[in-house]
């Protein structure tokens, strides 16, 4: 036995002695993009528990090591740390690439303060995660009003559309998780179908300077980016619970993310929101409840060099529309305008009855990207969207039969190539294609407002981002879009003759059916967009930027084909087959000051839009339901200009003051009148207090002052009251008075463990329960806006 043990020991000793421990590793560390050597990198040799440093040429050598696997960890300032396993056999050479561009790190670092802006020369603002979570129980339009120059056009309190420098609807593109949202955005009463809680940051780019996202965004682009994924073994999530008094409702959002250091990840989020009737200061707003359900699932693989992700989102909204806004005739509209309270007020209820909307939006997205050494990044994406919209009006027989039933299906592909080997000259090229089908169900019993159509879009773009020295950035971009619409629509022969279509469009009639023509209008549009911008750092605390954007927008199907009665809107809407493209020329300039105490941002713009498309009152029309105002889509030339100001001043570590103000004017240069639906001057002043010793206590008192809109077009008209047989004035133009609201917000954060904290917040809006009506709220004719509201929010991060 002793002999056997001795033989084994000798064998082990001989193996150790014979193992080659005279090998070496010659390493070279270079930048992934341009191949320049990285000096001063730290190389930790896990196997030997020793350190090395790369020289000025990016080289390092490790001598007297054994053959086999060697594990090293390489780190460098402003680089992502990299851990690699190297097979050593004799004298081994190994080349290692690190990402050394700070801009790229924004995609993968989740801690610390980073620059989240998507552009360098555009007028752009960013809402961070904390701000988004504060509006968890509300909607996208409410959150975006935190940006100076962004307001909202409402249909009550639940349908809120963002307005950027006076422009909204189809003139604003919304990008969610890389997908251009397609959801019947043309209607004023169609809010973006977005779950605000799915966003980690929101970027608002004013003007048409984001050509990589859209070419027809004359007003601007809103980009919702998900929370960045942590590239390490981790499991984390958050849950937000909110309850509020106005609407007697609640909001629940919960998300969970699992990541692996090799790059795999999976996350999911679910949300539920339910509110009953909301309240004005002096009465209940009958049938204004809301119920929202959403789910978002995402999985994939992500490293710096390559990755993919697959995403699915589902969102359904059931929205009640103020019952008093359902008008039976124009005389009811006159009575509503003249009354100080809604014509119908009932007790509080969670029931959502007609008039109401039910909208379901689904998105499926698959994306792949690959980075190429000393070249750039290629990305390919496919997405599918399904938007189902039901709108219910009050009927004498069946309120559960929709008056509008639209299904919009959209398929899109996109390919981008970003050449960033030279950080001083980055070029981005892209191509996109989209097919869209709209089906308007004819079985509603009501004439279809929007017809069936197929739509095809193809776009290509090229953008350059250039550095001129250390203080100046230059951006140039060009984009071409081809849009084609192929529709089939029935026209009443009386309407066809009334609009003089027989002179220009008889060749598109494909069938004669009783008192109707079946027409097949086909449109092809060619749009060219240009952008140019420059930003310059005057000093360490001051900078300026200027940009120019030329953009063309094709008319949407509503502007071309609308032909029917919107019952809850109390108006007949008529499109025009003669409408052509808009063309916008926008100039913008910004001055920024950033000192230890004062941060100031002043933005100015002028925007001339040729053939500006607008919908305006035109007259009245008698139907079997009574007389209704007729709103026509028309074109004119428009000129818009304005100034947006954001200022923050820190008195000390605890006290601060903030101001956000926006001034805008819009003129119809042909009629020499004001443009309709322009936001009034708005200024918000916030006094804030922070005390980290009191469980991170934060408090703010906010004054929101909105002036009366004194510059407006007069579209009032007279109509015959069949009851009294007298002419009555229909005042649909006169704006409501100015108002000033006071809001209060405070919160604390309790640390429950090293990785878990609980934030508790109490928010009070409209403290003094002020009665007011917002000029851009379409329901201002029928009722006041919301009264006082208390909201308690619990946010658990784990």
PDB file of C-alpha atoms in Angstrom, residues 257-359:
ATOM      1  CA  UNK A 257     -36.793  41.806 -14.786  1.00  0.00           C
ATOM      2  CA  UNK A 258     -34.337  38.902 -14.757  1.00  0.00           C
ATOM      3  CA  UNK A 259     -30.892  39.375 -16.330  1.00  0.00           C
ATOM      4  CA  UNK A 260     -27.856  37.163 -16.790  1.00  0.00           C
ATOM      5  CA  UNK A 261     -24.313  38.504 -17.120  1.00  0.00           C
ATOM      6  CA  UNK A 262     -23.863  36.697 -20.431  1.00  0.00           C
ATOM      7  CA  UNK A 263     -26.520  38.979 -21.898  1.00  0.00           C
ATOM      8  CA  UNK A 264     -29.822  37.101 -21.692  1.00  0.00           C
ATOM      9  CA  UNK A 265     -32.792  38.890 -20.174  1.00  0.00           C
ATOM     10  CA  UNK A 266     -36.539  38.623 -19.736  1.00  0.00           C
ATOM     11  CA  UNK A 267     -38.972  41.091 -18.239  1.00  0.00           C
ATOM     12  CA  UNK A 268     -42.666  41.581 -17.899  1.00  0.00           C
ATOM     13  CA  UNK A 269     -45.027  44.324 -16.814  1.00  0.00           C
ATOM     14  CA  UNK A 270     -48.736  44.433 -16.075  1.00  0.00           C
ATOM     15  CA  UNK A 271     -50.966  47.406 -15.303  1.00  0.00           C
ATOM     16  CA  UNK A 272     -54.549  47.931 -14.260  1.00  0.00           C
ATOM     17  CA  UNK A 273     -56.351  51.243 -13.888  1.00  0.00           C
ATOM     18  CA  UNK A 274     -59.970  51.862 -12.964  1.00  0.00           C
ATOM     19  CA  UNK A 275     -61.861  55.055 -12.186  1.00  0.00           C
ATOM     20  CA  UNK A 276     -65.511  55.940 -11.847  1.00  0.00           C
ATOM     21  CA  UNK A 277     -67.186  59.248 -12.647  1.00  0.00           C
ATOM     22  CA  UNK A 278     -64.890  62.204 -12.117  1.00  0.00           C
ATOM     23  CA  UNK A 279     -66.029  65.411 -10.461  1.00  0.00           C
ATOM     24  CA  UNK A 280     -65.932  69.102 -11.269  1.00  0.00           C
ATOM     25  CA  UNK A 281     -65.832  71.439  -8.253  1.00  0.00           C
ATOM     26  CA  UNK A 282     -69.641  71.717  -8.066  1.00  0.00           C
ATOM     27  CA  UNK A 283     -71.094  68.601  -9.694  1.00  0.00           C
ATOM     28  CA  UNK A 284     -70.528  65.070 -10.870  1.00  0.00           C
ATOM     29  CA  UNK A 285     -69.309  64.473 -14.436  1.00  0.00           C
ATOM     30  CA  UNK A 286     -71.640  61.657 -15.399  1.00  0.00           C
ATOM     31  CA  UNK A 287     -70.223  58.774 -17.473  1.00  0.00           C
ATOM     32  CA  UNK A 288     -66.564  59.808 -17.378  1.00  0.00           C
ATOM     33  CA  UNK A 289     -65.164  56.570 -15.944  1.00  0.00           C
ATOM     34  CA  UNK A 290     -62.112  54.785 -17.286  1.00  0.00           C
ATOM     35  CA  UNK A 291     -60.763  51.230 -17.231  1.00  0.00           C
ATOM     36  CA  UNK A 292     -57.361  50.291 -18.636  1.00  0.00           C
ATOM     37  CA  UNK A 293     -55.559  46.945 -18.774  1.00  0.00           C
ATOM     38  CA  UNK A 294     -52.091  46.428 -20.164  1.00  0.00           C
ATOM     39  CA  UNK A 295     -49.333  43.865 -20.410  1.00  0.00           C
ATOM     40  CA  UNK A 296     -45.810  44.094 -21.825  1.00  0.00           C
ATOM     41  CA  UNK A 297     -43.463  41.117 -22.323  1.00  0.00           C
ATOM     42  CA  UNK A 298     -39.876  41.410 -23.508  1.00  0.00           C
ATOM     43  CA  UNK A 299     -37.056  38.914 -23.891  1.00  0.00           C
ATOM     44  CA  UNK A 300     -33.777  38.727 -25.740  1.00  0.00           C
ATOM     45  CA  UNK A 301     -30.015  38.745 -25.679  1.00  0.00           C
ATOM     46  CA  UNK A 302     -27.888  41.867 -25.363  1.00  0.00           C
ATOM     47  CA  UNK A 303     -24.181  42.520 -25.448  1.00  0.00           C
ATOM     48  CA  UNK A 304     -22.285  45.458 -26.824  1.00  0.00           C
ATOM     49  CA  UNK A 305     -21.445  43.662 -30.074  1.00  0.00           C
ATOM     50  CA  UNK A 306     -24.728  41.911 -30.890  1.00  0.00           C
ATOM     51  CA  UNK A 307     -28.193  41.161 -29.626  1.00  0.00           C
ATOM     52  CA  UNK A 308     -31.855  40.720 -30.342  1.00  0.00           C
ATOM     53  CA  UNK A 309     -35.139  41.248 -28.556  1.00  0.00           C
ATOM     54  CA  UNK A 310     -38.725  40.141 -29.003  1.00  0.00           C
ATOM     55  CA  UNK A 311     -41.469  42.291 -27.534  1.00  0.00           C
ATOM     56  CA  UNK A 312     -45.243  41.981 -27.235  1.00  0.00           C
ATOM     57  CA  UNK A 313     -47.542  44.601 -25.745  1.00  0.00           C
ATOM     58  CA  UNK A 314     -51.290  44.652 -25.234  1.00  0.00           C
ATOM     59  CA  UNK A 315     -53.334  47.636 -24.089  1.00  0.00           C
ATOM     60  CA  UNK A 316     -57.099  48.011 -23.875  1.00  0.00           C
ATOM     61  CA  UNK A 317     -58.963  51.158 -22.867  1.00  0.00           C
ATOM     62  CA  UNK A 318     -62.630  51.596 -22.118  1.00  0.00           C
ATOM     63  CA  UNK A 319     -63.359  55.298 -21.835  1.00  0.00           C
ATOM     64  CA  UNK A 320     -66.622  56.980 -20.925  1.00  0.00           C
ATOM     65  CA  UNK A 321     -67.434  60.291 -22.593  1.00  0.00           C
ATOM     66  CA  UNK A 322     -69.387  62.888 -20.646  1.00  0.00           C
ATOM     67  CA  UNK A 323     -73.053  61.981 -21.077  1.00  0.00           C
ATOM     68  CA  UNK A 324     -74.060  65.635 -21.303  1.00  0.00           C
ATOM     69  CA  UNK A 325     -71.820  65.969 -24.377  1.00  0.00           C
ATOM     70  CA  UNK A 326     -74.079  63.675 -26.417  1.00  0.00           C
ATOM     71  CA  UNK A 327     -76.035  66.246 -28.346  1.00  0.00           C
ATOM     72  CA  UNK A 328     -79.236  65.499 -30.217  1.00  0.00           C
ATOM     73  CA  UNK A 329     -79.218  68.674 -32.279  1.00  0.00           C
ATOM     74  CA  UNK A 330     -77.584  72.040 -32.643  1.00  0.00           C
ATOM     75  CA  UNK A 331     -80.234  73.527 -30.356  1.00  0.00           C
ATOM     76  CA  UNK A 332     -79.053  71.200 -27.597  1.00  0.00           C
ATOM     77  CA  UNK A 333     -75.565  72.579 -28.212  1.00  0.00           C
ATOM     78  CA  UNK A 334     -76.867  76.130 -27.774  1.00  0.00           C
ATOM     79  CA  UNK A 335     -78.564  75.150 -24.503  1.00  0.00           C
ATOM     80  CA  UNK A 336     -75.365  73.469 -23.279  1.00  0.00           C
ATOM     81  CA  UNK A 337     -73.274  76.549 -24.047  1.00  0.00           C
ATOM     82  CA  UNK A 338     -75.703  78.865 -22.298  1.00  0.00           C
ATOM     83  CA  UNK A 339     -76.084  76.674 -19.193  1.00  0.00           C
ATOM     84  CA  UNK A 340     -73.564  76.948 -16.366  1.00  0.00           C
ATOM     85  CA  UNK A 341     -73.943  73.233 -15.547  1.00  0.00           C
ATOM     86  CA  UNK A 342     -74.258  70.060 -17.655  1.00  0.00           C
ATOM     87  CA  UNK A 343     -77.754  69.301 -18.907  1.00  0.00           C
ATOM     88  CA  UNK A 344     -77.484  65.826 -17.335  1.00  0.00           C
ATOM     89  CA  UNK A 345     -76.043  65.132 -13.859  1.00  0.00           C
ATOM     90  CA  UNK A 346     -76.431  61.758 -12.140  1.00  0.00           C
ATOM     91  CA  UNK A 347     -75.035  60.175  -8.981  1.00  0.00           C
ATOM     92  CA  UNK A 348     -71.523  58.714  -8.935  1.00  0.00           C
ATOM     93  CA  UNK A 349     -71.109  55.385 -10.709  1.00  0.00           C
ATOM     94  CA  UNK A 350     -68.377  53.074 -11.979  1.00  0.00           C
ATOM     95  CA  UNK A 351     -70.564  52.159 -14.955  1.00  0.00           C
ATOM     96  CA  UNK A 352     -69.268  53.154 -18.379  1.00  0.00           C
ATOM     97  CA  UNK A 353     -72.217  53.599 -20.714  1.00  0.00           C
ATOM     98  CA  UNK A 354     -72.695  55.144 -24.149  1.00  0.00           C
ATOM     99  CA  UNK A 355     -71.247  57.414 -25.358  1.00  0.00           C
ATOM    100  CA  UNK A 356     -67.982  55.555 -24.859  1.00  0.00           C
ATOM    101  CA  UNK A 357     -64.898  54.238 -26.622  1.00  0.00           C
ATOM    102  CA  UNK A 358     -63.302  50.803 -26.522  1.00  0.00           C
ATOM    103  CA  UNK A 359     -59.830  50.713 -28.032  1.00  0.00           C
TER     104      UNK A 359
END
